[in-house]
Tab-separated table of C-alpha atoms in Angstrom:
chain	number	residue	atom	x	y	z
A	1	PRO	CA	58.110	201.851	24.965
A	2	CYS	CA	57.003	201.307	21.415
A	3	ALA	CA	57.681	198.886	18.815
A	4	PRO	CA	59.007	199.858	15.296
A	5	PRO	CA	56.116	201.538	13.392
A	6	VAL	CA	54.508	199.467	10.790
A	7	ASP	CA	55.021	201.098	7.415
A	8	ALA	CA	52.307	201.725	4.747
A	9	GLY	CA	51.581	198.611	2.874
A	10	HIS	CA	52.903	196.277	5.727
A	11	ARG	CA	51.057	194.417	8.301
A	12	ALA	CA	52.307	192.730	11.610
A	13	VAL	CA	51.749	189.759	13.343
A	14	ILE	CA	52.370	189.847	17.413
A	15	PHE	CA	54.357	187.136	18.955
A	16	ASP	CA	53.645	186.746	22.762
A	17	ARG	CA	56.199	184.724	24.635
A	18	PHE	CA	53.422	183.409	26.785
A	19	ARG	CA	50.411	183.026	24.617
A	20	GLY	CA	52.226	182.596	21.230
A	21	VAL	CA	51.315	184.014	17.995
A	22	GLN	CA	48.177	186.101	18.377
A	23	ASP	CA	45.217	185.819	15.757
A	24	VAL	CA	45.043	189.691	15.303
A	25	VAL	CA	46.668	191.331	12.365
A	26	VAL	CA	48.055	194.805	13.347
A	27	GLY	CA	47.856	197.614	10.764
A	28	GLU	CA	49.802	200.580	9.815
A	29	GLY	CA	51.039	203.180	12.543
A	30	THR	CA	52.755	202.897	15.850
A	31	HIS	CA	51.590	200.291	18.381
A	32	PHE	CA	52.547	199.789	22.198
A	33	LEU	CA	54.118	196.238	23.104
A	34	ILE	CA	55.146	194.774	26.319
A	35	PRO	CA	59.103	194.684	25.931
A	36	TRP	CA	60.696	191.269	26.075
A	37	VAL	CA	57.072	189.758	26.244
A	38	GLN	CA	55.662	190.731	22.826
A	39	LYS	CA	57.594	190.976	19.509
A	40	PRO	CA	56.091	192.208	16.095
A	41	ILE	CA	56.879	190.195	12.945
A	42	ILE	CA	56.341	192.554	9.974
A	43	PHE	CA	55.114	191.195	6.477
A	44	ASP	CA	55.227	193.214	3.106
A	45	CYS	CA	51.547	192.957	1.941
A	46	ARG	CA	51.952	194.885	-1.089
A	47	SER	CA	52.052	193.105	-4.701
A	48	ARG	CA	55.520	191.877	-5.530
A	49	PRO	CA	56.913	190.519	-8.606
A	50	ARG	CA	58.756	187.195	-8.853
A	51	ASN	CA	60.465	185.726	-11.859
A	52	VAL	CA	60.736	181.851	-11.816
A	53	PRO	CA	62.983	180.407	-14.652
A	54	VAL	CA	61.934	176.638	-15.613
A	55	ILE	CA	63.603	174.171	-17.927
A	56	THR	CA	60.927	171.549	-18.939
A	57	GLY	CA	60.555	168.910	-21.689
A	58	SER	CA	57.975	169.075	-24.442
A	59	LYS	CA	56.140	166.038	-26.035
A	60	ASP	CA	58.689	165.862	-28.861
A	61	LEU	CA	61.727	165.592	-26.240
A	62	GLN	CA	62.945	169.209	-26.671
A	63	ASN	CA	64.073	171.373	-23.848
A	64	VAL	CA	62.082	174.318	-23.436
A	65	ASN	CA	63.222	177.436	-21.319
A	66	ILE	CA	60.335	179.403	-19.782
A	67	THR	CA	60.493	182.308	-17.341
A	68	LEU	CA	57.215	183.083	-15.512
A	69	ARG	CA	56.705	186.481	-13.936
A	70	ILE	CA	54.079	186.440	-11.044
A	71	LEU	CA	52.862	189.090	-9.032
A	72	PHE	CA	52.024	188.039	-5.323
A	73	ARG	CA	50.795	189.174	-2.079
A	74	PRO	CA	49.593	187.379	1.166
A	75	VAL	CA	46.012	187.408	2.356
A	76	THR	CA	46.290	189.760	5.262
A	77	ALA	CA	43.660	187.885	7.349
A	78	GLN	CA	45.774	184.707	7.161
A	79	LEU	CA	49.102	186.155	8.146
A	80	PRO	CA	49.163	184.377	11.587
A	81	ARG	CA	48.327	181.155	9.942
A	82	ILE	CA	51.068	181.804	7.420
A	83	PHE	CA	53.540	182.716	10.026
A	84	THR	CA	52.799	179.610	12.261
A	85	SER	CA	52.692	176.896	9.553
A	86	ILE	CA	55.053	178.202	6.780
A	87	GLY	CA	57.356	180.967	8.386
A	88	GLU	CA	58.266	184.651	7.399
A	89	ASP	CA	60.081	183.477	4.087
A	90	TYR	CA	56.642	181.788	2.843
A	91	ASP	CA	57.285	183.229	-0.737
A	92	GLU	CA	60.722	181.289	-1.137
A	93	ARG	CA	59.110	177.919	-0.005
A	94	VAL	CA	55.843	178.004	-1.565
A	95	LEU	CA	56.038	179.868	-4.939
A	96	PRO	CA	58.797	177.896	-6.663
A	97	SER	CA	57.192	174.232	-6.435
A	98	ILE	CA	53.874	175.937	-7.441
A	99	THR	CA	55.018	177.628	-10.187
A	100	THR	CA	57.133	174.932	-11.445
A	101	GLU	CA	54.313	172.381	-11.662
A	102	ILE	CA	51.845	174.824	-13.395
A	103	LEU	CA	54.571	175.785	-15.903
A	104	LYS	CA	55.227	171.975	-16.680
A	105	SER	CA	51.456	171.301	-17.080
A	106	VAL	CA	50.977	174.344	-19.532
A	107	VAL	CA	53.870	173.100	-21.577
A	108	VAL	CA	52.809	169.524	-21.997
A	109	ARG	CA	49.212	170.786	-22.772
A	110	THR	CA	50.341	173.246	-25.443
A	111	ALA	CA	53.592	171.662	-27.078
């Protein structure tokens, strides 16, 4: 039995019910897994855009609306660590807080 194929631009992390998340990142193609024991978690490793709108205050107490568009992708070698510490939805958890803080510091510096 085969796992679902890993498409181009994607990578997979193997979760083993007995050994946990393996440190090996699996590349594109078809790979053999042990049914019920191993499960692939597939990540999209292509550059993806994300728009983050932020309303922040300037030095003269005016509200400033800014939308930041960022391109991001995970570091493929760190995928097992990302999955175990943050989860599959790492972009939803990490990016909004980082971009909000960076935008606020830029607005304070330039306004």
